[in-house]
XYZ file of C-alpha atoms in Angstrom:
353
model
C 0.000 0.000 0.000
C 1.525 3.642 -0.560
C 2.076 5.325 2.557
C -0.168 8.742 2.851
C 2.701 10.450 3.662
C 6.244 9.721 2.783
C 8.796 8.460 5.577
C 12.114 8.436 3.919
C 13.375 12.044 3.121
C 16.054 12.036 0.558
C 19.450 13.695 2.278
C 21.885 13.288 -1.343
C 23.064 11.319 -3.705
C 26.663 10.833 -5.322
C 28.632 8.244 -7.260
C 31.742 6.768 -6.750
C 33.260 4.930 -10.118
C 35.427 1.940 -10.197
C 38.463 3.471 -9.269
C 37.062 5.270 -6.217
C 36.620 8.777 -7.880
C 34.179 10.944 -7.826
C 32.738 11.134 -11.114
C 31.544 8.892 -13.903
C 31.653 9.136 -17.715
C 30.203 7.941 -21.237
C 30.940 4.328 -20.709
C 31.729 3.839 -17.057
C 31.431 0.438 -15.612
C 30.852 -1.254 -12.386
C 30.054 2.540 -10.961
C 28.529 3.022 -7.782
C 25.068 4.941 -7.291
C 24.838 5.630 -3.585
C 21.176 7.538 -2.546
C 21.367 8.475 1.408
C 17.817 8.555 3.034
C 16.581 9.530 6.960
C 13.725 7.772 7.981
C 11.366 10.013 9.903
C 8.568 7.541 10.465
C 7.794 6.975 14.217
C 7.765 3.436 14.232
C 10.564 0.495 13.573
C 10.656 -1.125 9.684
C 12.296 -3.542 8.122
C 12.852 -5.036 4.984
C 13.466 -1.918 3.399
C 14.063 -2.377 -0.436
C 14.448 0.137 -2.916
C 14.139 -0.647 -6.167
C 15.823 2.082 -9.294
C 13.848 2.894 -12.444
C 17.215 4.225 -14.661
C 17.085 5.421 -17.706
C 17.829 3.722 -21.017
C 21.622 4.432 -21.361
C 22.060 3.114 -17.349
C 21.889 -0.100 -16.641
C 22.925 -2.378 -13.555
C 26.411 -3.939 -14.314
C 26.750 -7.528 -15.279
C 26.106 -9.424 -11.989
C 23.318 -6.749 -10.125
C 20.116 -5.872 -10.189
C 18.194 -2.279 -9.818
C 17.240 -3.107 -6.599
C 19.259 -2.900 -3.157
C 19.334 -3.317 0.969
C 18.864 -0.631 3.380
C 23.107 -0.573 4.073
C 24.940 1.499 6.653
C 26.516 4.449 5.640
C 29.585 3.071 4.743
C 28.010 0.415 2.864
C 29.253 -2.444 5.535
C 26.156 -3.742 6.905
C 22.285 -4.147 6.071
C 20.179 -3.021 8.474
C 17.145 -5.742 9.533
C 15.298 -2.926 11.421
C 15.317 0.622 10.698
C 14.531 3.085 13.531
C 13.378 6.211 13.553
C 15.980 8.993 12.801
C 18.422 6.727 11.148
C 20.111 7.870 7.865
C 20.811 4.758 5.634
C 21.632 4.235 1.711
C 21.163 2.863 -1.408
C 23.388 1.022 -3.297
C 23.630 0.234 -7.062
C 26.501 -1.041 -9.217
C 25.689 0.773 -13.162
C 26.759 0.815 -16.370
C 27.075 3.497 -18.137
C 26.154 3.930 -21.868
C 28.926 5.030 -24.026
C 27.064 7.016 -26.556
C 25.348 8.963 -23.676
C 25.365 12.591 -23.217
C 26.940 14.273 -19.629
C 24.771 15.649 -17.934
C 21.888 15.321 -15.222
C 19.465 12.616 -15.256
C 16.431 11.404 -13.232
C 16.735 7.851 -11.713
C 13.219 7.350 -9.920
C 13.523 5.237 -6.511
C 10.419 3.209 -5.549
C 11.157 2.555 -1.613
C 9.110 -0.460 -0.358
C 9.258 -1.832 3.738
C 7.280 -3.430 6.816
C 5.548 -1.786 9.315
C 5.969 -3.678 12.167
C 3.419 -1.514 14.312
C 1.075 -2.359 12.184
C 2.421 -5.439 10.111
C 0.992 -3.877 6.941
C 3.400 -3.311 3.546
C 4.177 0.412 2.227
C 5.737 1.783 -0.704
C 6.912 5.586 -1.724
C 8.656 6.693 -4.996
C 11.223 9.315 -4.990
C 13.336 10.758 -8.244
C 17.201 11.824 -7.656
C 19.450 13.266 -10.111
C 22.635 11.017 -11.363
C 25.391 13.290 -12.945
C 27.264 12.059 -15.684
C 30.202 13.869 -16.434
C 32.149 15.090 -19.133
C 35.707 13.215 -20.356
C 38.430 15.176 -18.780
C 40.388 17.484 -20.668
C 43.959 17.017 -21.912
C 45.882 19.893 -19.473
C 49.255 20.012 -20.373
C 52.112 22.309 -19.210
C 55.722 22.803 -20.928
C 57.541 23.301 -17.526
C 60.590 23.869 -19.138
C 62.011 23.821 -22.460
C 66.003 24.649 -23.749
C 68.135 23.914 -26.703
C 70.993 21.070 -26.496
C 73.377 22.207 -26.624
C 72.971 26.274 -26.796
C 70.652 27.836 -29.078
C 72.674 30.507 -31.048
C 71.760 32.452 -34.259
C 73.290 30.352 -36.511
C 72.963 27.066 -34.859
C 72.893 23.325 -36.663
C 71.730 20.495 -35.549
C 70.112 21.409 -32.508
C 68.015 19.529 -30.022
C 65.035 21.340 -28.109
C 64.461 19.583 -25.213
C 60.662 19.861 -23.439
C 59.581 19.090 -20.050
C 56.162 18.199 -19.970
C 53.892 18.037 -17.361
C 49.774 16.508 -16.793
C 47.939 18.658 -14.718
C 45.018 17.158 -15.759
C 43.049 14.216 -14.364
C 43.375 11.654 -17.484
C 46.263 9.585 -18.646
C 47.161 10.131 -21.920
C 48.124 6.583 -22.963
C 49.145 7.421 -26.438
C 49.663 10.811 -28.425
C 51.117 12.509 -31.551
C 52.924 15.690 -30.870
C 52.934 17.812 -33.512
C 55.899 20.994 -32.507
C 55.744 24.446 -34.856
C 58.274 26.870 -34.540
C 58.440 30.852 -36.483
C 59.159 29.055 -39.799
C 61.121 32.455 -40.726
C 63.529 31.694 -38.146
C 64.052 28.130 -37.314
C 64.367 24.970 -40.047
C 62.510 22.861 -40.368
C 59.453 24.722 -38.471
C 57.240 21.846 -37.765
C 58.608 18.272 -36.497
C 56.723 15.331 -35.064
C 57.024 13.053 -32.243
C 54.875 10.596 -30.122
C 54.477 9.968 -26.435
C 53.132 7.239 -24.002
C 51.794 6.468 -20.718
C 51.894 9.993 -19.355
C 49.850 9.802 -16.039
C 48.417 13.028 -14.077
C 50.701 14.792 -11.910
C 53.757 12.988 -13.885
C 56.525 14.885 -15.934
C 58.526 13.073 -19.227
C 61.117 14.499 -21.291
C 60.479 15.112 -24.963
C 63.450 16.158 -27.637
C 63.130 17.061 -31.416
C 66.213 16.670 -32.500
C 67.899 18.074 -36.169
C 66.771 21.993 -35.480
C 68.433 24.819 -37.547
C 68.041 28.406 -36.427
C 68.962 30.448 -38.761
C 71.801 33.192 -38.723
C 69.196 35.855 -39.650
C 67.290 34.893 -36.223
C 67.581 37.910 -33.182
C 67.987 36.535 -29.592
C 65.021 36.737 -27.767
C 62.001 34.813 -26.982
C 60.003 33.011 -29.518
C 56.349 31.646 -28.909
C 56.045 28.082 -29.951
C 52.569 26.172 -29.757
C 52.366 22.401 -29.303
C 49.589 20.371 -30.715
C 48.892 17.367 -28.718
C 45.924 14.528 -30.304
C 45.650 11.364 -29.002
C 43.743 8.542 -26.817
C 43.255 9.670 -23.119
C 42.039 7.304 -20.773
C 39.938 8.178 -17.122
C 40.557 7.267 -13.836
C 38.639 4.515 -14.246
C 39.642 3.564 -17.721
C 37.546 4.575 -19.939
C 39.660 5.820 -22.682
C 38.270 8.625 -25.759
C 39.841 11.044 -28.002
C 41.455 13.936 -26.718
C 43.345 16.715 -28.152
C 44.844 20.136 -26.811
C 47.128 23.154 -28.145
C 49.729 24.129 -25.356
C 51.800 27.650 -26.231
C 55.461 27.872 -24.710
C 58.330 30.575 -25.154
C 61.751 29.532 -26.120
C 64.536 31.411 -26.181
C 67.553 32.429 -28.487
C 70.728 33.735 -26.498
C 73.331 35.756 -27.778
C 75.988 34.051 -28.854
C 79.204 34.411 -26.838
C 82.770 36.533 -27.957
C 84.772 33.582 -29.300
C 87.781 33.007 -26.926
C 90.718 33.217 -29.137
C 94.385 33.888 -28.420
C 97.225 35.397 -30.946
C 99.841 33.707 -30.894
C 101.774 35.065 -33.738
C 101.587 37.532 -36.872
C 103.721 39.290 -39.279
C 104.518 39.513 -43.203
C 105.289 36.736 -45.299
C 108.264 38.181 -46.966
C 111.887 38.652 -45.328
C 111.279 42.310 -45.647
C 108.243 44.549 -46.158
C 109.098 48.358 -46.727
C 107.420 51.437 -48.177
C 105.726 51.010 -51.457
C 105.818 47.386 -51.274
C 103.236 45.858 -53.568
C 101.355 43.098 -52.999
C 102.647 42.350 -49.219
C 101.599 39.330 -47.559
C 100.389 39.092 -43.669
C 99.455 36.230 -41.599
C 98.071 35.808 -38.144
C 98.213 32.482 -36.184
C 95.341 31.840 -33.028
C 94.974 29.448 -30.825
C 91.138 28.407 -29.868
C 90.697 28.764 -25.940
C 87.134 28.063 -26.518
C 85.337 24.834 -24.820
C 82.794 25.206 -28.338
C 83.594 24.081 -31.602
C 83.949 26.558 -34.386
C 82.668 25.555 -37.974
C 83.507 28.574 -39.874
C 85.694 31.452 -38.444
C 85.176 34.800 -40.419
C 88.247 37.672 -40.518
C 87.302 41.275 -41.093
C 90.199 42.719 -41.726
C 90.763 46.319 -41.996
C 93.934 47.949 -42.721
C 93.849 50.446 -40.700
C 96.307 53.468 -42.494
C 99.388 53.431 -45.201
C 97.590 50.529 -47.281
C 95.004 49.444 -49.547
C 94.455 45.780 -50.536
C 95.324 45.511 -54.315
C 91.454 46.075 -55.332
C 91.257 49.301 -53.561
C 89.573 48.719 -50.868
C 90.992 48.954 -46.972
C 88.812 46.273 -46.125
C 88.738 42.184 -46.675
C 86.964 38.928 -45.416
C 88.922 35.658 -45.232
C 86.635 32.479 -44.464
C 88.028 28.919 -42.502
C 85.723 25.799 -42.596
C 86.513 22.863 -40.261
C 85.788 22.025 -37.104
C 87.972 24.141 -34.681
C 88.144 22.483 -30.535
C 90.002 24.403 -27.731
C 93.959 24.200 -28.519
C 93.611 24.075 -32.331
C 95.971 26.100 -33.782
C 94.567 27.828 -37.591
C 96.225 30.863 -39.247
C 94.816 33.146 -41.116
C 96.477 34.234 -44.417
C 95.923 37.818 -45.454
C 94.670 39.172 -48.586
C 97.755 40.786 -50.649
C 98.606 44.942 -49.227
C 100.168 47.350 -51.387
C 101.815 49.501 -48.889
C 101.942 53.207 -49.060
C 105.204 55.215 -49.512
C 105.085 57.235 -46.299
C 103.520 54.980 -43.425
C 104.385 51.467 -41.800
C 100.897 49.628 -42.524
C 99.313 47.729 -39.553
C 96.509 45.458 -39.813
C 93.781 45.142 -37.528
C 91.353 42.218 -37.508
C 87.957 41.395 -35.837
C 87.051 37.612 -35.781
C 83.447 36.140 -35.517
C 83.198 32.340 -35.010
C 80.260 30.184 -35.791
């Protein structure tokens, strides 16, 4: 018979998922549905039973039914009598419908139970909201990111190196990484890679490796965006698509004064005087520097009493090679034709690469 008035008043209801958490998703399984209830009837039941009414895309996982004890609050026990005052709750293990919607639905609960101060039978109906949520979204972070080894104007064969970090709440169990870089400055300005298995709150090192930037690049910062498309998976493993666009700076220093030593110069001849044509100079260094050079460059400017033998005062002499500290390279200069009143002297400014 349905009571005249109800006796169970509805306190909350919540989920917990298979993994313990909080929420559930588009194809959840084995979820728990928990509905707490106070009795505020004035005499002792028992054989509480309430039975769910779900909606087509829930369903009771394999195993269960739609209908459940009166349990403790913790779920531990059943109670066999239910006195007045006491909150209990309603268990149900679910399934959730992957091609379902998130959002709120009704689940309507028909609570049935024995009077025992009157021995007669009673039922009430109730309706309670389930929430099904949406997938989590990808939330990565580039904690850091540098170029192995230093990123110079210039630079070959580079490596940028990313930290990445999941701040999000879904693994992302497999993903392609697509990287895009100021294509006027660095070459090639897109490059791919893949990562696995990167769990929330975890960090993993990613490198993309064969970067050019080019000698027309200026230091400074450069704003690179990282496109990130893969299979996520949830806390309780249901796994969808998932894709997100994470922007980073990186940066391009200034590359350091080569360290470089003289270690001898002077003319190529015996003797060089006044109105010497076509006098040859040469100036011997030592590299102090822990880098390599590739290519060393020579301005060279004579400085007063000489012209080279085009006309001009000033000259560029190239080396290629691959120049480690305590090499020893020379550089030969371009024939001078030295004035008749003035001792020429040569002064040079070197740029290494």
């Amino acid at each position: 018979h349905a009571h005249p008035s109800t006796v169970f008043e509805i306190v909350g209801s919540y989920v917990k998922n298979s993994a313990g958490g909080s929420e559930i998703y588009p194809g959840s399984r084995n979820a728990l549905f928990i509905v707490e209830a106070r009795y505020i009837g004035s005499s002792i039941i028992r054989s509480v039973q309430p039975c769910a009414e779900f909606p087509p895309v829930v369903s009771p996982s394999r195993g269960y039914v739609a209908c459940s004890p009166a349990y403790t609050l913790n779920g531990t026990d059943v109670y066999q009598n239910v006195d007045p005052g006491t909150v209990v709750s309603f268990r149900f293990r679910i399934d959730i419908d992957r091609s379902v919607s998130p959002g709120s639905y009704t689940v309507k609960i028909t609570v049935s139970y024995f009077n025992t101060s009157n021995s007669r039978w009673y039922y009430e109906t109730h309706t309670v909201p389930l929430e099904v949520s949406r997938y989590p979204p990808l939330e990565l972070f580039v904690a850091d990111a540098y170029w192995s080894p230093a990123g110079y104007p210039g630079g070959q064969r580079l490596t940028l190196v990313l930290e990445i970090e999941n701040h999000g709440d879904s693994t992302l169990q497999e993903g392609t990484l697509l990287l895009t870089l100021p294509e006027d400055s660095f070459y090639p300005s897109t490059l791919r890679t893949t990562i696995t298995g990167l769990r929330p709150r975890d960090r993993v090192t990613i490198t993309f490796n064969n970067i050019d930037i080019l000698s027309r690049t200026e230091p400074g910062s450069y704003t690179v965006l990282l496109e990130v498309r893969g299979t996520a998976a949830t806390d309780d493993g249901v796994t969808y698509t998932a894709e997100t666009v994470v922007s980073f700076k990186i940066k391009v220093e200034s590359p350091p004064r080569p360290l470089i030593e003289v270690l001898d110069y002077g003319w190529r001849s015996a003797a060089v005087g006044y109105d010497h044509r076509e006098s040859r100079a040469y100036i011997v260094f030592q590299s102090r520097d822990p880098g390599t050079f590739r290519s060393i460059v020579a301005h060279i400017t004579v400085k007063r009493c000489g012209k080279f033998i085009n006309g001009s005062i000033s000259s560029i002499v190239t080396l290629t090679g691959a120049y480690v500290a305590g090499d020893v390279f020379a550089i030969d200069v371009p024939p001078i034709n030295v004035c008749l009143l003035y001792t020429s002297d040569a002064a040079d400014e070197l740029d290494g690469v």
